[in-house]
Coordinates of C-alpha atoms in Angstrom, one line a residue:
M1 CA 0.0 0.0 0.0
F2 CA 2.8 2.4 0.9
A3 CA 4.6 1.5 -2.3
W4 CA 1.4 2.3 -4.2
K5 CA 1.2 5.7 -2.6
T6 CA 4.9 6.3 -3.3
D7 CA 4.3 5.4 -7.0
Q8 CA 1.4 7.8 -7.1
K9 CA 3.4 10.6 -5.6
E10 CA 6.2 10.0 -8.1
K11 CA 3.8 10.1 -11.0
Y12 CA 2.4 13.4 -9.8
R13 CA 6.0 14.7 -9.3
T14 CA 6.8 13.7 -12.9
K15 CA 3.8 15.3 -14.3
G16 CA 4.5 18.4 -12.3
R17 CA 8.1 18.5 -13.6
I18 CA 6.8 18.1 -17.2
A19 CA 4.3 20.8 -16.7
A20 CA 7.0 23.1 -15.3
A21 CA 9.2 22.2 -18.2
L22 CA 6.5 23.1 -20.7
I23 CA 5.8 26.4 -19.0
C24 CA 9.5 27.2 -18.8
S25 CA 9.9 26.3 -22.5
V26 CA 7.1 28.8 -23.3
L27 CA 8.7 31.5 -21.2
A28 CA 12.1 30.7 -22.6
G29 CA 10.8 30.9 -26.2
A30 CA 9.1 34.3 -25.4
L31 CA 12.4 35.5 -24.0
V32 CA 14.2 34.6 -27.2
G33 CA 11.6 36.5 -29.1
V34 CA 12.2 39.6 -26.9
C35 CA 15.9 39.3 -27.5
S36 CA 15.3 39.2 -31.2
L37 CA 13.2 42.4 -30.8
L38 CA 16.1 44.0 -29.0
F39 CA 18.2 43.7 -32.1
A40 CA 15.4 44.3 -34.5
Q41 CA 15.2 48.0 -33.6
S42 CA 18.5 48.3 -35.5
N43 CA 19.9 51.9 -35.2
I44 CA 16.6 53.6 -34.7
G45 CA 16.8 53.4 -30.9
Y46 CA 15.1 52.0 -27.9
A47 CA 11.9 53.9 -28.6
M48 CA 11.4 51.5 -31.5
F49 CA 12.0 48.6 -29.2
L50 CA 9.3 49.9 -26.8
S51 CA 6.9 50.5 -29.7
Y52 CA 6.8 46.8 -30.4
F53 CA 5.1 46.2 -27.1
K54 CA 2.4 48.8 -27.9
N55 CA 1.1 46.9 -30.9
P56 CA -0.3 43.5 -29.8
Y57 CA -0.1 42.1 -33.4
I58 CA 3.6 42.9 -33.7
L59 CA 4.3 41.4 -30.3
L60 CA 2.3 38.3 -31.0
F61 CA 3.6 37.6 -34.5
N62 CA 7.2 38.0 -33.3
L63 CA 7.0 36.0 -30.1
L64 CA 4.7 33.2 -31.3
P65 CA 7.3 31.5 -33.6
P66 CA 10.0 31.2 -31.0
V67 CA 7.5 30.0 -28.4
L68 CA 6.3 27.3 -30.7
L69 CA 9.8 26.4 -31.7
S70 CA 10.8 26.1 -28.0
L71 CA 7.9 23.8 -27.3
F72 CA 8.5 21.8 -30.4
F73 CA 12.2 21.2 -29.6
Y74 CA 11.3 20.3 -26.0
L75 CA 8.9 17.7 -27.3
L76 CA 11.4 16.5 -29.8
T77 CA 14.5 16.3 -27.5
N78 CA 12.9 15.9 -24.1
R79 CA 15.3 18.5 -22.7
A80 CA 14.2 22.0 -22.0
V81 CA 17.8 23.4 -22.0
I82 CA 18.5 21.8 -25.4
A83 CA 15.2 23.2 -26.7
F84 CA 16.2 26.7 -25.5
L85 CA 19.6 26.5 -27.2
L86 CA 18.1 25.2 -30.5
T87 CA 15.5 28.0 -30.5
N88 CA 18.3 30.5 -30.0
L89 CA 20.2 29.0 -32.9
V90 CA 17.2 29.2 -35.3
V91 CA 16.0 32.6 -34.2
M92 CA 19.0 34.6 -33.0
V93 CA 21.5 33.7 -35.8
P94 CA 19.3 35.2 -38.5
T95 CA 18.4 38.0 -36.2
L96 CA 22.1 38.9 -35.8
V97 CA 22.6 38.5 -39.6
N98 CA 19.8 41.0 -40.1
F99 CA 21.3 43.3 -37.5
Y100 CA 24.7 43.4 -39.2
K101 CA 23.2 43.5 -42.8
I102 CA 21.2 46.6 -42.0
A103 CA 24.2 48.2 -40.3
F104 CA 26.5 47.5 -43.3
R105 CA 24.2 47.8 -46.2
G106 CA 21.0 49.4 -45.0
D107 CA 19.2 46.3 -46.3
A108 CA 17.1 43.9 -44.2
L109 CA 17.4 40.2 -44.4
V110 CA 14.7 38.5 -46.5
F111 CA 14.0 34.8 -46.8
E112 CA 15.5 34.7 -50.4
D113 CA 18.8 35.8 -48.9
L114 CA 19.2 32.4 -47.4
T115 CA 20.2 31.1 -50.9
L116 CA 23.1 33.6 -51.0
I117 CA 25.7 31.8 -48.7
G118 CA 28.6 32.7 -51.0
E119 CA 27.6 36.4 -51.1
S120 CA 27.3 36.4 -47.3
K121 CA 30.8 35.1 -46.9
K122 CA 32.1 37.9 -49.2
M123 CA 30.2 40.5 -47.2
L124 CA 31.8 39.3 -44.0
E125 CA 35.2 39.6 -45.7
T126 CA 34.4 43.2 -46.7
Y127 CA 32.9 44.5 -43.5
K128 CA 34.3 44.4 -40.0
L129 CA 31.9 43.0 -37.4
F130 CA 31.5 45.2 -34.3
W131 CA 30.4 44.6 -30.7
N132 CA 27.9 46.6 -28.7
D133 CA 26.1 46.5 -25.4
R134 CA 23.1 44.6 -26.8
I135 CA 25.3 41.7 -27.7
T136 CA 26.8 41.6 -24.2
L137 CA 23.3 41.7 -22.7
Y138 CA 22.1 38.9 -24.9
L139 CA 25.1 36.6 -24.2
A140 CA 24.5 37.2 -20.5
V141 CA 20.8 36.3 -20.8
L142 CA 21.8 33.2 -22.8
A143 CA 24.3 32.0 -20.3
V144 CA 22.1 32.6 -17.2
C145 CA 19.0 30.9 -18.8
T146 CA 21.0 28.0 -20.0
L147 CA 22.3 27.3 -16.5
L148 CA 18.9 27.7 -14.9
L149 CA 17.3 25.4 -17.4
A150 CA 20.1 22.8 -17.1
F151 CA 20.0 22.6 -13.3
F152 CA 16.4 23.3 -12.3
V153 CA 14.2 22.4 -15.2
R154 CA 14.6 18.7 -15.7
G155 CA 11.1 17.4 -16.4
R156 CA 11.0 14.6 -19.0
F157 CA 8.4 12.5 -20.7
R158 CA 8.8 8.8 -20.0
R159 CA 7.0 7.6 -23.1
V160 CA 8.3 8.5 -26.6
L161 CA 5.3 8.1 -28.8
P162 CA 2.9 10.7 -27.1
R163 CA 5.8 13.2 -27.1
L164 CA 6.5 12.8 -30.8
V165 CA 2.8 12.9 -31.7
A166 CA 2.4 16.1 -29.7
A167 CA 5.5 17.5 -31.6
L168 CA 3.9 16.6 -34.9
A169 CA 0.6 18.1 -33.9
L170 CA 2.4 21.3 -32.8
A171 CA 4.2 21.5 -36.2
V172 CA 1.0 21.1 -38.1
A173 CA -0.7 23.8 -36.0
G174 CA 2.3 26.1 -36.6
G175 CA 2.0 25.5 -40.4
C176 CA -1.7 26.5 -40.2
L177 CA -0.6 29.9 -39.1
A178 CA 1.2 30.6 -42.4
P179 CA -1.7 32.6 -43.9
L180 CA -1.5 35.1 -41.0
Y181 CA 2.2 35.7 -41.7
T182 CA 1.8 36.1 -45.5
S183 CA -1.3 38.3 -45.3
G184 CA -0.8 41.7 -46.9
T185 CA -3.6 43.2 -44.9
I186 CA -2.1 42.3 -41.6
Y187 CA 1.3 43.5 -42.7
D188 CA 0.2 46.8 -44.1
E189 CA -2.6 47.7 -41.6
K190 CA -2.7 45.7 -38.4
T191 CA 1.0 46.0 -37.8
A192 CA 1.5 49.5 -39.0
N193 CA 4.0 51.2 -36.8
D194 CA 5.1 54.3 -38.7
A195 CA 5.6 57.0 -36.0
L196 CA 9.4 56.6 -35.8
I197 CA 10.2 55.8 -39.4
N198 CA 9.9 57.0 -43.0
P199 CA 7.1 54.8 -44.4
Y200 CA 8.7 55.0 -47.9
S201 CA 11.7 53.1 -46.8
D202 CA 11.2 49.3 -47.2
T203 CA 13.9 48.7 -44.7
Q204 CA 12.5 51.0 -42.0
R205 CA 9.0 49.5 -42.5
Y206 CA 10.6 46.1 -42.0
I207 CA 12.3 47.3 -38.8
S208 CA 9.1 48.8 -37.5
K209 CA 7.6 45.3 -37.4
G210 CA 10.4 43.6 -35.5
F211 CA 12.4 40.8 -37.2
V212 CA 10.8 37.4 -36.9
Y213 CA 7.5 38.5 -38.3
P214 CA 8.7 40.6 -41.3
F215 CA 11.3 37.9 -42.1
L216 CA 8.6 35.2 -42.2
H217 CA 6.4 37.6 -44.3
T218 CA 9.1 37.6 -47.0
V219 CA 8.9 33.8 -47.5
K220 CA 6.1 34.3 -50.0
D221 CA 8.3 36.5 -52.1
A222 CA 11.1 34.0 -52.2
F223 CA 9.4 31.5 -54.4
H224 CA 8.6 32.3 -58.0
P225 CA 6.6 29.4 -59.3
A226 CA 6.7 28.6 -62.9
P227 CA 3.7 29.5 -65.0
A228 CA 1.1 26.7 -65.5
G229 CA 2.3 24.4 -68.3
Y230 CA 5.7 25.9 -68.3
D231 CA 8.2 24.0 -70.5
E232 CA 11.8 25.1 -69.7
N233 CA 13.3 23.4 -72.8
S234 CA 10.8 25.1 -75.1
A235 CA 11.5 28.5 -73.5
K236 CA 15.3 27.9 -73.8
E237 CA 14.9 27.0 -77.4
A238 CA 12.7 30.0 -78.2
L239 CA 15.4 32.3 -76.7
A240 CA 18.2 30.4 -78.3
A241 CA 16.8 31.2 -81.8
F242 CA 18.3 34.7 -81.2
A243 CA 21.9 35.7 -80.4
D244 CA 23.2 38.8 -78.7
E245 CA 24.2 41.4 -81.3
K246 CA 27.1 43.7 -80.5
I247 CA 26.8 47.4 -80.9
P248 CA 29.4 48.3 -83.6
E249 CA 31.9 50.7 -82.3
D250 CA 31.3 53.2 -85.1
K251 CA 27.5 53.1 -84.3
R252 CA 27.7 53.7 -80.6
V253 CA 25.8 56.7 -79.2
N254 CA 25.6 58.0 -75.7
F255 CA 22.3 57.6 -73.8
V256 CA 20.9 59.7 -71.1
C257 CA 17.5 58.4 -69.9
V258 CA 15.3 60.3 -67.4
M259 CA 12.2 58.9 -65.8
L260 CA 10.1 61.8 -64.7
E261 CA 8.3 61.4 -61.4
S262 CA 4.5 61.6 -61.9
Y263 CA 4.9 63.6 -65.1
N264 CA 1.9 63.6 -67.4
D265 CA 0.5 66.0 -70.0
F266 CA -2.9 66.9 -68.4
S267 CA -3.7 69.3 -71.3
R268 CA -4.7 66.2 -73.2
F269 CA -7.8 65.9 -71.0
E270 CA -10.7 67.6 -72.8
E271 CA -12.4 67.9 -69.4
L272 CA -9.9 70.6 -68.3
T273 CA -9.8 74.2 -69.5
F274 CA -6.3 75.6 -68.9
T275 CA -5.9 79.3 -68.2
R276 CA -2.1 79.2 -68.2
D277 CA 0.3 77.2 -70.4
V278 CA 1.9 74.3 -68.5
Y279 CA 3.0 71.9 -71.2
G280 CA 3.8 74.0 -74.2
K281 CA 7.5 73.5 -74.0
Y282 CA 7.0 69.8 -73.7
R283 CA 4.9 69.8 -76.8
E284 CA 7.8 71.6 -78.6
L285 CA 10.1 68.9 -77.5
E286 CA 7.7 66.3 -78.9
K287 CA 7.8 68.0 -82.3
M288 CA 11.6 67.7 -82.2
G289 CA 11.6 63.9 -81.6
Y290 CA 9.9 60.6 -81.6
S291 CA 7.1 60.4 -79.0
G292 CA 4.1 58.2 -78.1
T293 CA 1.9 56.9 -75.4
L294 CA 3.4 54.7 -72.7
V295 CA 1.2 52.2 -70.8
T296 CA 2.3 51.7 -67.2
D297 CA 1.4 48.8 -64.8
I298 CA 1.0 51.2 -61.9
F299 CA -1.0 54.2 -60.8
A300 CA 0.0 57.0 -58.4
G301 CA 2.9 55.1 -56.9
D302 CA 5.3 52.1 -56.8
T303 CA 7.7 53.8 -59.2
R304 CA 10.1 50.9 -58.9
V305 CA 7.9 48.9 -61.2
S306 CA 8.2 51.2 -64.2
E307 CA 11.8 51.7 -63.5
R308 CA 12.7 48.1 -63.4
E309 CA 10.5 47.2 -66.3
F310 CA 12.4 49.7 -68.4
L311 CA 15.8 48.6 -67.3
T312 CA 15.2 44.8 -67.6
G313 CA 12.5 44.5 -70.3
L314 CA 10.6 42.2 -68.0
P315 CA 6.9 42.3 -67.5
F316 CA 5.1 43.2 -64.3
S317 CA 4.8 39.5 -63.2
R318 CA 8.6 39.2 -63.2
I319 CA 9.5 42.3 -61.2
D320 CA 10.7 41.1 -57.8
N321 CA 13.3 41.9 -55.1
F322 CA 16.3 41.4 -57.4
V323 CA 18.5 40.2 -54.5
T324 CA 20.9 38.6 -56.9
P325 CA 22.4 39.8 -60.2
A326 CA 19.5 39.9 -62.7
N327 CA 19.6 40.1 -66.5
S328 CA 19.0 43.7 -67.7
Y329 CA 19.7 46.1 -70.5
V330 CA 22.2 47.7 -68.2
W331 CA 24.3 44.6 -68.2
Y332 CA 24.0 44.4 -72.0
M333 CA 25.3 48.0 -72.3
K334 CA 28.1 47.2 -69.8
Q335 CA 29.1 44.1 -71.9
N336 CA 29.2 46.4 -74.9
G337 CA 31.8 48.6 -73.3
Y338 CA 29.5 51.3 -71.9
F339 CA 30.0 53.0 -68.6
T340 CA 26.7 52.4 -66.8
T341 CA 25.6 55.1 -64.3
G342 CA 22.7 57.0 -63.1
A343 CA 21.3 59.3 -60.4
H344 CA 18.3 59.8 -58.1
P345 CA 18.5 63.0 -56.0
C346 CA 16.9 61.3 -53.0
Y347 CA 17.7 58.6 -50.5
A348 CA 19.7 55.5 -51.5
W349 CA 17.3 53.3 -49.5
F350 CA 14.3 54.3 -51.5
Y351 CA 13.1 51.0 -53.0
N352 CA 16.5 49.6 -52.0
R353 CA 18.1 51.1 -55.1
Q354 CA 21.5 51.2 -53.4
N355 CA 21.7 47.4 -53.5
I356 CA 19.4 46.4 -56.4
N357 CA 21.0 48.8 -58.9
K358 CA 24.3 46.9 -58.4
N359 CA 22.5 43.7 -59.3
L360 CA 21.0 45.3 -62.4
G361 CA 24.5 46.1 -63.7
F362 CA 25.3 49.7 -62.8
D363 CA 28.9 50.6 -62.4
E364 CA 27.9 53.5 -60.1
Y365 CA 24.7 55.2 -59.0
L366 CA 24.5 58.6 -57.4
F367 CA 22.1 59.4 -54.5
S368 CA 21.8 62.2 -52.0
E369 CA 24.0 60.4 -49.5
N370 CA 27.0 59.8 -51.8
Y371 CA 26.7 62.9 -54.1
F372 CA 23.9 65.4 -54.2
A373 CA 23.5 66.3 -50.5
D374 CA 27.1 67.4 -50.2
L375 CA 26.7 69.7 -53.2
T376 CA 23.3 71.1 -52.5
G377 CA 23.1 71.0 -48.7
S378 CA 19.7 69.3 -49.0
A379 CA 18.5 65.8 -48.6
I380 CA 16.4 66.1 -51.7
T381 CA 17.5 67.9 -54.9
Y382 CA 14.8 69.3 -57.1
D383 CA 14.8 69.8 -60.8
A384 CA 16.2 73.3 -60.8
R385 CA 19.5 71.9 -59.5
F386 CA 19.1 68.3 -60.6
F387 CA 19.0 68.9 -64.4
P388 CA 22.1 71.1 -64.5
M389 CA 23.9 68.6 -62.4
L390 CA 23.0 65.8 -64.8
C391 CA 24.3 68.0 -67.6
E392 CA 27.6 68.6 -65.8
L393 CA 28.0 64.9 -65.1
Y394 CA 27.6 64.2 -68.8
T395 CA 30.0 66.9 -70.0
T396 CA 32.7 66.0 -67.4
R397 CA 32.4 62.2 -67.9
D398 CA 35.3 59.9 -68.9
K399 CA 35.0 60.1 -72.7
S400 CA 37.1 57.0 -73.3
K401 CA 33.9 54.9 -72.9
P402 CA 30.4 55.3 -74.4
Y403 CA 27.9 56.5 -71.7
F404 CA 24.6 55.0 -70.5
S405 CA 22.9 56.9 -67.8
Y406 CA 19.5 56.2 -66.2
N407 CA 18.1 58.9 -63.9
I408 CA 15.0 59.5 -61.8
T409 CA 13.6 62.9 -60.8
Y410 CA 11.9 63.5 -57.4
Q411 CA 10.0 66.7 -58.2
C412 CA 6.3 66.2 -58.6
H413 CA 6.3 63.4 -56.1
G414 CA 3.0 63.2 -54.3
P415 CA 1.0 63.7 -52.3
Y416 CA 0.3 67.3 -53.0
E417 CA -0.8 69.9 -50.4
S418 CA -4.5 70.2 -50.2
Q419 CA -4.8 73.2 -47.9
N420 CA -1.9 75.5 -48.8
A421 CA -1.6 76.9 -52.4
Y422 CA 1.9 77.2 -53.8
F423 CA 0.7 79.0 -57.0
D424 CA -0.3 82.6 -57.4
T425 CA -3.3 82.0 -59.8
P426 CA -4.9 78.7 -60.8
Y427 CA -3.8 76.9 -64.0
V428 CA -7.2 75.4 -64.7
E429 CA -10.6 77.0 -64.8
N430 CA -12.7 76.0 -61.8
K431 CA -15.9 74.3 -63.0
G432 CA -17.3 73.8 -59.6
Y433 CA -14.4 71.8 -58.1
S434 CA -14.1 71.9 -54.3
A435 CA -11.4 74.1 -52.8
E436 CA -9.4 71.0 -51.8
A437 CA -9.5 69.5 -55.3
E438 CA -8.5 72.8 -56.8
T439 CA -5.6 73.2 -54.5
I440 CA -4.3 69.6 -55.0
L441 CA -4.6 69.9 -58.8
N442 CA -3.0 73.3 -59.1
N443 CA -0.1 72.5 -56.7
Y444 CA 0.6 69.5 -58.9
L445 CA 0.4 71.6 -62.1
N446 CA 2.7 74.2 -60.5
A447 CA 5.4 71.6 -60.1
Q448 CA 4.7 70.3 -63.6
R449 CA 5.1 73.8 -65.1
E450 CA 8.6 74.2 -63.5
T451 CA 9.7 70.7 -64.5
T452 CA 8.5 71.3 -68.1
E453 CA 10.5 74.5 -68.5
L454 CA 13.6 73.0 -66.9
L455 CA 13.3 69.8 -69.0
Y456 CA 13.1 71.9 -72.2
K457 CA 16.3 73.8 -71.3
F458 CA 18.0 70.6 -70.2
A459 CA 17.2 68.8 -73.5
L460 CA 18.4 71.7 -75.6
D461 CA 21.6 72.1 -73.6
M462 CA 22.3 68.4 -73.8
L463 CA 21.7 68.1 -77.5
D464 CA 24.0 70.9 -78.3
T465 CA 27.1 68.7 -78.6
D466 CA 29.0 67.2 -81.5
E467 CA 29.1 63.8 -79.7
P468 CA 26.2 61.4 -80.6
L469 CA 23.6 61.6 -77.9
V470 CA 20.1 60.1 -77.5
L471 CA 17.8 61.3 -74.8
V472 CA 14.9 59.2 -73.4
F473 CA 12.2 60.8 -71.3
F474 CA 9.1 59.1 -69.8
G475 CA 6.7 59.5 -66.9
D476 CA 6.5 56.6 -64.4
H477 CA 2.8 56.8 -63.7
K478 CA -0.2 59.0 -63.3
P479 CA -0.1 61.3 -60.2
W480 CA -1.9 60.8 -56.9
L481 CA -4.7 63.3 -56.9
G482 CA -6.6 62.9 -53.6
N483 CA -7.5 59.8 -51.6
A484 CA -9.7 57.3 -53.6
D485 CA -8.8 59.3 -56.7
S486 CA -11.2 62.0 -55.6
V487 CA -9.8 64.8 -57.7
Y488 CA -10.0 62.7 -60.9
H489 CA -13.7 62.1 -60.1
E490 CA -14.4 65.8 -59.5
L491 CA -12.7 66.8 -62.7
G492 CA -14.9 64.3 -64.6
I493 CA -12.0 62.3 -66.0
N494 CA -13.0 58.8 -66.9
I495 CA -10.7 56.3 -65.0
D496 CA -13.0 53.3 -65.3
T497 CA -10.5 50.7 -66.4
S498 CA -13.2 48.5 -67.9
T499 CA -13.4 51.0 -70.8
E500 CA -10.5 51.7 -73.2
E501 CA -10.7 55.4 -72.5
G502 CA -10.7 54.9 -68.8
F503 CA -7.9 52.4 -68.9
L504 CA -5.6 54.7 -70.8
N505 CA -6.6 57.7 -68.6
Y506 CA -5.6 55.6 -65.6
Y507 CA -2.5 53.9 -66.8
S508 CA -0.9 55.9 -69.6
T509 CA 1.9 58.5 -69.6
R510 CA 4.1 59.7 -72.5
Y511 CA 7.5 58.8 -73.8
L512 CA 9.9 61.0 -75.8
I513 CA 13.1 60.0 -77.6
L514 CA 15.3 62.8 -78.9
A515 CA 18.6 62.6 -80.8
N516 CA 21.1 65.3 -81.7
D517 CA 22.4 65.7 -85.3
A518 CA 25.5 63.5 -84.6
A519 CA 23.3 60.6 -83.3
K520 CA 20.9 60.9 -86.2
K521 CA 23.9 60.7 -88.6
V522 CA 25.4 57.7 -86.8
C523 CA 22.1 55.8 -86.6
G524 CA 20.8 56.8 -90.0
N525 CA 17.4 57.9 -88.5
D526 CA 15.8 61.3 -88.0
F527 CA 14.1 60.2 -84.7
S528 CA 10.8 62.0 -85.5
G529 CA 7.1 61.2 -85.5
E530 CA 4.3 59.9 -83.4
G531 CA 5.1 56.4 -82.2
E532 CA 2.9 53.5 -81.3
T533 CA 1.4 52.9 -77.8
L534 CA 3.9 50.7 -75.8
S535 CA 4.3 49.0 -72.5
V536 CA 7.1 50.3 -70.3
S537 CA 8.9 47.0 -70.6
L538 CA 9.1 47.5 -74.4
L539 CA 10.3 51.1 -74.5
M540 CA 14.0 50.2 -74.7
N541 CA 13.2 48.0 -77.7
K542 CA 11.9 51.1 -79.4
V543 CA 15.0 53.1 -78.5
F544 CA 17.2 50.4 -79.9
E545 CA 15.0 50.1 -83.0
L546 CA 15.4 53.8 -83.7
C547 CA 19.2 53.5 -83.2
G548 CA 19.4 50.6 -85.6
Y549 CA 20.6 48.2 -82.9
G550 CA 19.6 44.5 -82.7
G551 CA 20.2 44.3 -79.0
S552 CA 20.4 41.2 -76.8
A553 CA 18.9 37.9 -77.7
Y554 CA 16.1 38.6 -75.2
M555 CA 15.5 42.0 -76.7
Q556 CA 15.2 40.5 -80.2
F557 CA 12.7 38.0 -78.8
T558 CA 10.6 40.6 -77.2
S559 CA 10.8 42.9 -80.2
A560 CA 9.3 40.1 -82.3
Q561 CA 6.5 39.9 -79.7
M562 CA 6.1 43.7 -79.7
K563 CA 5.2 43.6 -83.4
E564 CA 2.2 41.4 -82.5
T565 CA 1.4 42.8 -79.0
P566 CA 3.0 46.3 -78.3
V567 CA 1.1 46.5 -75.0
I568 CA 1.4 43.7 -72.5
H569 CA -0.3 44.8 -69.3
R570 CA -0.4 43.3 -65.8
T571 CA -4.1 42.6 -66.4
A572 CA -3.4 40.5 -69.6
D573 CA -3.7 36.7 -69.6
L574 CA -0.1 35.7 -70.2
R575 CA -1.2 32.1 -70.6
S576 CA -3.3 32.9 -73.6
D577 CA -2.0 31.4 -76.9
A578 CA -0.7 34.8 -78.1
L579 CA 1.4 35.3 -75.0
R580 CA 2.2 31.9 -73.7
S581 CA 5.7 31.7 -75.3
Y582 CA 6.4 35.3 -74.1
D583 CA 5.4 34.3 -70.5
D584 CA 7.6 31.2 -70.6
V585 CA 10.7 33.0 -72.0
T586 CA 10.4 35.9 -69.5
Y587 CA 10.2 33.4 -66.7
Y588 CA 13.3 31.5 -68.0
Y589 CA 15.2 34.7 -68.6
R590 CA 14.5 36.0 -65.1
K591 CA 15.7 32.7 -63.5
N592 CA 18.9 32.3 -65.5
F593 CA 21.5 35.1 -65.3
V594 CA 23.6 35.2 -68.6
Y595 CA 26.1 38.0 -68.2
D596 CA 29.6 38.1 -66.7
K597 CA 29.6 39.9 -63.3

């Protein structure tokens, strides 16, 4: 009888120890999550660390994975201390990699980076790791908790099968949480934490949500599934039917391309009655060159899409994070002996250009941080200074190599002030518009007027040279004009994309290709006339066509497609018979880098 009571007591003690071990595993996992948040704040400061605890979604989505991992490893190993160490390994190693990556490159760790082991080793060789108080604190916590768990938390399951079944059930339950971590709504809305950051910085938005959560959110972006019915051999053969054509040395011209932020010719809208000329000088430039309608895949924002479609020739569905070197026309120009450069008079972290532009093949790229701010004393350089600086960069360049320059303006970037007017008199007759709509519209047009005048002078100054030069100008997208497109609606502009008129009103801008006399002579083309309506991804094809260049094998393939379908929009069915081969080849081309680094 006494033996029976002893056995019962021992069973209760065992269960108590297991319960204590489970509770301690939960607490230990949560502690690992808090340690991760300590490093996730990066260089923004402890105010960011404290902000994580003010948003329950951020706290939950960052602590839940390490808690589940800690429980899983405990069930798997039957040792709380081993579970704690394994959880630290899985969570804190990438946390520290992210910490150093942001410190060195201003670029957060994404899931796709896990494939770049070689690049990571090179980064460690390039940068010198540093120590700070957070690392000391973390190692102290790690040591103390390891000792406590090793000596005082020793509860263990006696039977293996229930433990492993519970581990499997926990793993399945964790997998069921995946939709919460990939949800765009939760990421953009529920976990918004913008008070201490610039919301236009992808890296700072990432930091504002911790580390574990935003890192897991990027898993969905790491996989680029092949199109339905994709045949790699057929795609490879279709592309192999063409071969890269070199640009003959005696046919080389210099290129200066400028993507104009939110630049659009609003005088084309019959609904508006202009009282002052805004676009007259731009129309004069169009008469001097080859121009047409450009169909974008974006509206009022996400400039990076138009930018990277133009540089790569890839359609919307292939525009991604470009965390590795990616085929582009920049690489092609570089392989043909061109010096590839460009400029954006704003922050280098904007759309992660400081890192992505290297992967697209640029020899150098100038930003506020590494060029403009020192010369202008301003974080953002507007067109009045930017265009003359571009001109100077061109005239003082190393002339031993042909020149390819791709640049982006910042002026006209929305949103536009709705209360304070920056114009003396309205540019458009008020036909009953609200005061807010009138102010937004005319503030936008005021910036457009200045850009137009400066662009006109810039073009004439640039073309006044004996060296062959081709200029390419285009707008990246229509401007933001009020929340929910309110100003467009007040103006009576049709932006119903189910109609052809509304679709073009919503998605189209203009492109303009100009050449000086020397370039016209070299290329045997007068670069004049009204061109066809094109997708942004096909604009470089038109530039090369006017220059008389065949271009890369990929460009030749897409040029053949352009003759059949000059507009390939994000809304198009790429698996239709007319576009299936195009869809397969663009996927193959995006996945297989072909140039020498």
